[in-house]
């Protein structure tokens, strides 16, 4: 029989996060008879603590946020806060985490109760045995677990640590009933959160700060560019100003990850990526190191969510790496090369010589990623004649011309019972009015694929533009020869 689940209304001051709130409240209110556990992760500043604190408040649960401290100090603070929550006259005292975890289990004797331990990696760093202690406490036949309905939520911002918590040989593997990753707001949500109506301005701002909610409220104190004409000045007074917390944030994102030992190497890898070196070999060559020295840093950066790996849709043995966090891409392309000047307050001068690089090295690739995300999350099945499943980039060799063609948006999906059908080839141009020449290039690539035996019977060609389309290309779109996606469709259509 399905278990009944309590519904808790989302706090009125919580923007978006409907799905995350629904999952968390369902977990917290699960009427199952035994204690359960969840793992919540996500990069810092995404609103995890706000979500979990709101959950604990709404359900009358217990919330404890750890910080970097010795085990003894953390246990003392934990006992004090648990004593206050329980209404004890004196603080509770625990000598070991085994006692503290059992005290949390005891809280759910009467009803399902959410219990949050935020920034769990800090506690585990002071006592590496803590995941094993939780594992023992949640033993399948342990009476202390079977006779309570505590809903324990372990949360952390170190993605490399949290990702390993439930994987491989980790003690907690198989113990969690919910694994939730709090992602940044998508590009549509981010525009709404910043209150930006101008679609072009929305892309530019998103290319700097991405979808991290805290950057608007805490970091720039609701300083939103008034219009496109104000964007340059906004960059200078926020991301390029030493007085703004946003100025150093990209460097601090690496500091959040305990697995990053040689931070200079990781910064160099990111700088190489920001300079257009997208493969492991090119990154290694840029840093004048063997490729074997680069493999581990790239893996760790992927685990941290700061770099993503994309596989070529037509060459499975070829992958490229891209910076996943817009602020880091901006920092390495614009700020980091000019730090001495920026520290002297010369933001306007730096931006004047860096703006073109920002548009080509940051906004251009970011716009391509936004187009891929639109296909995944917002495009209707009718748009490409099937349900998009996998969206990537692709490289198609042209032996006759002794070159290759890079395709920005390759869509594979399902048509009826067939999966993996090639649905679309797309080209994305941020700052260029697209015309028939772009469509002809896509047609040429389609012919190359057909000549190589690829099934192109379901293929639809697509052009994505941040600057618009010529009348001739629009006419081709009206005839059904090409799918046209402009900024209005990216932000409001399907």
XYZ file of C-alpha atoms in Angstrom:
494
model
C 0.000 0.000 0.000
C 1.264 3.537 -0.745
C 2.327 5.502 2.288
C 0.386 8.669 3.066
C 2.441 11.838 2.833
C 1.775 15.179 4.463
C 1.629 18.287 2.300
C 3.407 21.397 3.536
C 2.759 24.673 1.699
C 5.837 26.252 0.174
C 6.977 29.402 2.018
C 5.846 32.558 0.207
C 9.384 33.967 0.153
C 10.825 30.919 -1.653
C 11.379 31.546 -5.363
C 10.795 28.581 -7.689
C 12.134 25.274 -6.218
C 8.658 23.716 -6.527
C 10.019 20.279 -7.421
C 12.687 20.333 -4.696
C 10.138 21.415 -2.084
C 7.725 18.706 -3.176
C 10.398 16.003 -2.897
C 11.617 17.196 0.489
C 8.167 17.526 2.029
C 7.181 14.108 0.695
C 10.275 12.604 2.301
C 9.774 14.462 5.596
C 6.110 13.477 5.865
C 6.477 9.843 4.817
C 4.331 7.810 7.239
C 6.520 4.724 6.957
C 7.206 3.008 10.302
C 11.030 3.196 10.370
C 13.673 5.931 10.283
C 14.869 6.983 6.842
C 17.722 9.068 5.505
C 18.251 11.516 2.623
C 21.315 13.169 1.125
C 20.985 16.728 -0.198
C 23.844 18.373 -2.071
C 24.600 21.246 -4.391
C 27.156 23.961 -4.788
C 27.244 26.742 -2.229
C 24.855 29.694 -2.650
C 22.084 27.682 -4.375
C 19.670 27.920 -1.436
C 20.064 24.461 0.120
C 20.214 25.766 3.673
C 17.211 27.995 3.038
C 15.275 25.009 1.688
C 16.156 22.706 4.598
C 15.727 25.317 7.314
C 12.318 26.150 5.830
C 11.433 22.449 5.833
C 12.434 22.038 9.470
C 10.481 25.135 10.486
C 7.364 24.128 8.544
C 7.343 20.589 9.975
C 8.534 21.431 13.488
C 11.791 19.551 12.905
C 15.371 20.067 14.075
C 18.011 21.911 12.034
C 21.727 21.921 12.844
C 24.302 23.688 10.685
C 27.901 22.635 11.247
C 30.984 24.732 10.657
C 34.687 24.037 10.590
C 35.586 23.062 14.154
C 37.058 20.265 16.220
C 34.907 17.243 16.949
C 34.605 18.228 20.618
C 33.367 21.730 19.781
C 30.892 20.422 17.209
C 29.481 17.906 19.692
C 29.161 20.650 22.291
C 27.297 22.950 19.900
C 25.134 20.072 18.725
C 24.167 19.244 22.313
C 23.361 22.868 23.090
C 21.116 23.318 20.049
C 19.398 19.955 20.509
C 18.784 20.821 24.162
C 17.202 24.143 23.169
C 15.035 22.402 20.582
C 13.924 19.739 23.079
C 13.221 22.253 25.830
C 15.835 20.822 28.189
C 16.774 22.897 31.196
C 20.468 22.229 30.593
C 22.388 21.559 27.360
C 22.635 17.955 26.288
C 26.143 16.522 26.430
C 27.551 13.958 24.061
C 31.011 12.402 24.172
C 30.633 10.555 20.886
C 28.649 10.922 17.670
C 27.079 7.517 18.286
C 25.183 9.059 21.206
C 24.264 12.167 19.202
C 22.845 10.205 16.249
C 20.780 8.024 18.592
C 19.429 11.202 20.187
C 18.281 12.323 16.744
C 16.619 8.985 16.121
C 14.786 9.367 19.392
C 13.136 12.602 18.181
C 10.862 10.767 15.752
C 9.185 8.419 18.208
C 5.782 10.144 18.005
C 5.569 11.168 14.331
C 7.559 11.597 11.122
C 10.031 14.377 11.869
C 12.672 15.974 9.618
C 16.109 16.280 11.229
C 18.728 18.210 9.257
C 22.497 18.126 9.602
C 23.723 20.867 7.263
C 27.349 21.097 6.079
C 27.885 17.463 7.025
C 31.354 17.380 5.337
C 32.729 19.664 8.079
C 31.793 17.096 10.723
C 33.144 14.204 8.658
C 36.409 16.046 8.114
C 36.901 16.263 11.885
C 35.833 12.622 12.317
C 36.220 10.564 9.118
C 34.371 7.670 10.792
C 31.112 9.651 10.959
C 29.554 8.135 7.773
C 30.225 4.681 9.250
C 28.653 5.768 12.536
C 25.502 6.821 10.675
C 25.584 3.524 8.774
C 25.614 1.538 12.021
C 22.845 3.697 13.500
C 20.717 2.957 10.419
C 21.336 -0.780 10.502
C 18.419 -2.650 8.860
C 17.383 -4.534 12.032
C 18.518 -2.077 14.673
C 15.641 -1.411 17.122
C 16.569 2.277 17.509
C 15.913 2.703 13.790
C 12.835 0.491 13.503
C 10.982 2.176 16.373
C 11.235 5.776 15.194
C 10.213 7.872 12.188
C 13.077 10.344 12.151
C 13.725 11.646 8.640
C 17.455 12.438 8.694
C 18.720 14.773 5.963
C 22.485 15.076 5.485
C 23.436 18.141 3.461
C 26.699 19.506 2.098
C 28.195 21.924 -0.408
C 31.300 19.910 -1.254
C 30.023 18.048 -4.308
C 33.101 15.863 -4.505
C 32.530 14.669 -0.919
C 28.741 14.378 -1.133
C 28.939 12.553 -4.461
C 31.075 9.850 -2.883
C 28.823 9.529 0.176
C 26.476 7.074 -1.534
C 28.762 5.593 -4.169
C 31.163 2.688 -4.487
C 32.273 1.256 -1.171
C 30.946 4.162 0.924
C 29.422 3.027 4.245
C 26.160 4.811 3.417
C 25.675 3.186 0.021
C 22.123 1.840 -0.129
C 21.018 3.635 3.042
C 19.433 6.786 1.550
C 15.821 6.887 0.450
C 16.292 10.240 -1.307
C 19.256 11.804 -3.085
C 18.561 15.383 -4.092
C 20.940 17.750 -5.886
C 19.910 21.410 -5.695
C 20.872 22.852 -9.066
C 21.245 26.505 -10.055
C 18.128 28.157 -11.462
C 17.707 27.520 -15.180
C 18.116 30.454 -17.562
C 14.385 31.223 -17.624
C 14.052 31.123 -13.845
C 17.184 33.232 -13.476
C 15.761 35.968 -15.710
C 12.550 36.009 -13.670
C 14.494 36.000 -10.379
C 16.570 38.983 -11.479
C 13.455 40.708 -12.829
C 14.985 41.088 -16.308
C 12.489 41.361 -19.166
C 14.902 42.213 -21.991
C 15.925 38.790 -23.361
C 19.279 39.969 -24.685
C 20.169 41.512 -21.344
C 19.043 38.304 -19.621
C 21.566 36.237 -21.619
C 24.384 38.703 -20.897
C 23.711 38.721 -17.146
C 23.329 34.933 -17.081
C 26.695 34.649 -18.856
C 28.259 36.370 -15.833
C 26.370 35.068 -12.794
C 24.486 32.024 -14.077
C 21.557 30.806 -12.007
C 22.974 31.129 -8.487
C 20.293 32.893 -6.398
C 22.625 34.359 -3.770
C 24.487 36.427 -6.315
C 21.593 38.832 -6.694
C 20.554 39.299 -3.067
C 23.670 38.829 -0.945
C 26.441 39.602 -3.426
C 25.242 42.612 -5.436
C 22.470 43.708 -3.035
C 19.768 43.734 -5.721
C 21.866 45.811 -8.110
C 20.245 44.796 -11.410
C 21.223 46.484 -14.704
C 18.450 48.850 -15.706
C 18.729 48.061 -19.420
C 21.207 46.989 -22.090
C 22.895 50.380 -21.955
C 23.597 49.857 -18.230
C 25.136 46.392 -18.622
C 28.730 47.554 -19.102
C 28.569 49.814 -16.054
C 26.928 47.005 -14.047
C 29.793 44.619 -14.828
C 32.300 47.262 -13.725
C 30.544 47.960 -10.424
C 29.954 44.284 -9.546
C 32.043 41.471 -11.091
C 35.051 43.731 -11.764
C 34.940 45.832 -8.591
C 37.221 44.819 -5.673
C 34.543 46.258 -3.373
C 31.993 43.670 -4.523
C 31.888 40.134 -3.036
C 31.268 38.899 -6.585
C 34.816 39.948 -7.525
C 36.503 37.118 -5.585
C 33.705 34.562 -5.595
C 35.014 32.521 -8.536
C 38.261 31.882 -6.668
C 36.388 30.930 -3.496
C 34.324 28.303 -5.340
C 37.425 26.141 -5.594
C 38.187 26.680 -1.903
C 34.858 25.009 -1.008
C 36.139 21.676 -2.315
C 38.311 19.774 0.152
C 39.517 17.317 -2.528
C 41.388 20.037 -4.415
C 44.959 19.851 -3.156
C 47.061 21.731 -5.704
C 44.714 24.675 -6.273
C 47.183 26.420 -8.579
C 46.956 23.479 -10.984
C 43.148 23.512 -10.916
C 43.065 27.249 -11.626
C 45.477 26.697 -14.521
C 43.254 23.951 -15.947
C 40.241 26.271 -15.766
C 42.228 29.087 -17.377
C 43.213 26.767 -20.222
C 39.573 25.774 -20.693
C 38.483 29.427 -20.686
C 41.085 30.091 -23.395
C 39.417 27.604 -25.729
C 41.468 24.487 -24.996
C 38.624 21.996 -24.775
C 40.349 18.603 -24.921
C 42.619 16.964 -22.360
C 45.491 16.970 -24.850
C 45.176 20.667 -25.636
C 44.874 21.550 -21.950
C 48.008 19.544 -21.197
C 49.853 21.210 -24.070
C 48.771 24.662 -22.870
C 50.110 23.897 -19.373
C 53.216 22.161 -20.774
C 52.443 18.997 -18.842
C 51.829 15.380 -19.849
C 48.192 14.484 -20.405
C 48.350 12.029 -17.485
C 48.863 15.002 -15.125
C 45.588 16.537 -16.320
C 43.283 13.519 -16.075
C 42.786 13.606 -12.307
C 42.176 17.383 -12.025
C 39.580 17.181 -14.797
C 37.823 14.301 -13.011
C 37.764 16.176 -9.710
C 36.492 19.366 -11.358
C 33.684 17.335 -12.926
C 32.830 15.828 -9.522
C 32.690 19.367 -8.134
C 30.249 20.450 -10.829
C 32.646 23.142 -12.083
C 33.478 21.401 -15.375
C 31.288 19.238 -17.585
C 32.379 16.650 -20.125
C 30.532 16.411 -23.424
C 30.867 13.504 -25.851
C 30.869 14.176 -29.581
C 27.534 12.956 -30.965
C 29.243 11.448 -34.022
C 32.597 10.402 -32.557
C 32.083 8.571 -29.274
C 35.811 8.384 -28.637
C 36.140 12.168 -28.615
C 35.089 14.403 -25.741
C 35.460 18.055 -24.898
C 35.451 19.786 -21.534
C 33.661 23.030 -20.788
C 33.543 25.281 -17.732
C 30.120 24.642 -16.154
C 29.971 27.674 -13.845
C 29.515 30.960 -15.762
C 31.196 33.091 -13.089
C 34.364 30.974 -13.338
C 34.369 31.267 -17.132
C 33.986 35.044 -16.775
C 36.695 35.251 -14.131
C 39.273 33.322 -16.135
C 38.476 35.027 -19.433
C 38.172 38.594 -18.151
C 39.203 39.168 -14.543
C 42.111 36.861 -13.783
C 44.402 38.056 -16.610
C 44.007 41.660 -15.380
C 43.912 41.286 -11.589
C 46.697 43.819 -10.858
C 44.804 46.488 -12.790
C 41.448 45.574 -11.254
C 42.913 45.676 -7.749
C 43.905 49.267 -8.506
C 40.312 50.168 -9.354
C 40.709 50.232 -13.157
C 37.554 48.258 -13.961
C 36.418 50.538 -16.809
C 39.775 50.346 -18.585
C 39.939 46.567 -18.204
C 36.384 46.098 -19.453
C 37.030 48.303 -22.487
C 39.790 45.976 -23.724
C 38.117 42.760 -22.487
C 34.535 43.210 -23.667
C 35.148 41.676 -27.107
C 36.785 38.631 -25.500
C 33.822 38.327 -23.137
C 31.389 38.241 -26.050
C 33.363 35.677 -28.058
C 34.902 33.439 -25.370
C 32.146 33.593 -22.751
C 28.782 34.675 -24.180
C 29.087 32.763 -27.468
C 29.694 29.319 -25.902
C 27.233 30.096 -23.098
C 24.515 30.913 -25.624
C 25.134 27.553 -27.314
C 24.652 25.826 -23.952
C 21.435 27.757 -23.312
C 20.150 26.531 -26.682
C 20.961 22.931 -25.746
C 19.210 23.379 -22.387
C 16.159 24.808 -24.147
C 15.895 21.679 -26.274
C 16.146 19.428 -23.206
C 13.785 21.288 -20.890
C 11.440 23.463 -22.933
C 11.104 22.351 -26.560
C 7.841 20.583 -27.333
C 8.037 17.099 -28.904
C 6.390 18.513 -32.047
C 9.290 20.930 -32.503
C 11.647 18.177 -33.625
C 9.124 15.464 -34.414
C 10.036 13.383 -31.369
C 10.941 13.490 -27.707
C 14.488 14.883 -27.233
C 16.563 12.566 -25.048
C 20.213 13.384 -25.684
C 21.488 16.820 -26.705
C 25.142 17.482 -27.388
C 27.524 18.929 -29.953
C 28.957 17.020 -32.891
C 31.815 17.031 -35.412
C 31.303 15.780 -38.953
C 34.369 15.260 -41.194
C 34.291 16.586 -44.752
C 37.005 14.688 -46.584
C 36.426 16.370 -49.946
C 36.979 19.805 -48.432
C 39.676 18.503 -46.066
C 37.922 20.014 -43.086
C 35.299 19.185 -40.489
C 32.058 20.839 -39.505
C 31.192 21.453 -35.873
C 27.488 21.317 -35.060
C 26.425 23.260 -31.973
C 23.172 21.426 -31.190
C 22.738 17.755 -32.075
C 19.457 16.268 -30.901
C 18.716 12.578 -30.572
C 15.449 11.273 -29.262
C 12.503 8.940 -29.478
C 10.063 8.609 -32.349
C 7.399 6.056 -31.535
C 9.193 2.960 -30.263
C 12.554 3.949 -31.747
C 15.149 5.518 -29.454
C 18.347 7.243 -30.481
C 16.838 8.688 -33.664
C 18.748 11.669 -35.071
C 16.160 14.444 -34.754
C 18.004 17.670 -35.430
C 21.213 19.445 -36.408
C 21.411 23.019 -35.204
C 23.708 26.011 -35.457
C 23.721 28.729 -32.766
C 24.968 32.297 -33.274
C 24.751 34.786 -30.444
C 25.689 38.035 -32.175
C 24.993 37.290 -35.828
C 21.863 37.650 -37.934
C 21.474 34.210 -39.482
C 20.646 33.732 -43.133
C 20.233 31.102 -45.820
C 23.995 30.453 -45.876
C 23.706 28.932 -42.397
C 20.863 26.703 -43.577
C 22.873 25.601 -46.620
C 25.774 24.628 -44.363
C 23.444 22.448 -42.289
C 22.057 20.872 -45.467
C 25.601 20.082 -46.561
C 26.325 18.393 -43.232
C 23.077 16.434 -43.540
C 24.228 15.179 -46.941
C 27.622 14.184 -45.512
C 25.921 12.157 -42.783
C 23.585 10.473 -45.257
C 26.561 9.555 -47.446
C 28.164 7.879 -44.429
C 25.072 5.728 -43.882
C 23.430 7.757 -41.113
C 19.644 7.706 -41.014
C 18.535 11.292 -41.644
C 14.900 10.521 -42.486
C 13.619 12.181 -39.298
C 16.118 15.050 -39.326
C 15.046 18.647 -38.874
C 17.531 21.476 -39.299
C 17.523 24.332 -36.796
C 19.000 27.803 -36.437
C 19.317 29.488 -33.045
C 20.103 33.194 -33.006
C 20.465 35.942 -30.449
C 20.386 38.587 -33.189
C 17.560 37.389 -35.433
C 17.109 35.995 -38.943
C 16.994 37.388 -42.456
C 13.636 37.587 -44.233
C 14.760 34.833 -46.601
C 15.550 32.456 -43.738
C 12.256 33.293 -42.030
C 10.478 32.405 -45.257
C 12.274 29.037 -45.247
C 11.118 28.581 -41.669
C 7.533 29.296 -42.652
C 7.828 26.613 -45.345
C 8.934 24.102 -42.708
C 12.487 23.807 -44.066
C 14.157 24.894 -40.842
C 13.263 25.352 -37.173
C 13.994 28.924 -36.099
C 14.631 29.705 -32.426
C 15.146 33.320 -31.417
C 15.437 34.877 -27.971
C 11.690 35.206 -27.552
C 11.208 31.522 -28.250
C 14.116 30.545 -25.978
C 12.604 32.439 -23.069
C 8.908 32.043 -23.739
C 8.161 29.411 -26.358
C 8.553 25.724 -27.034
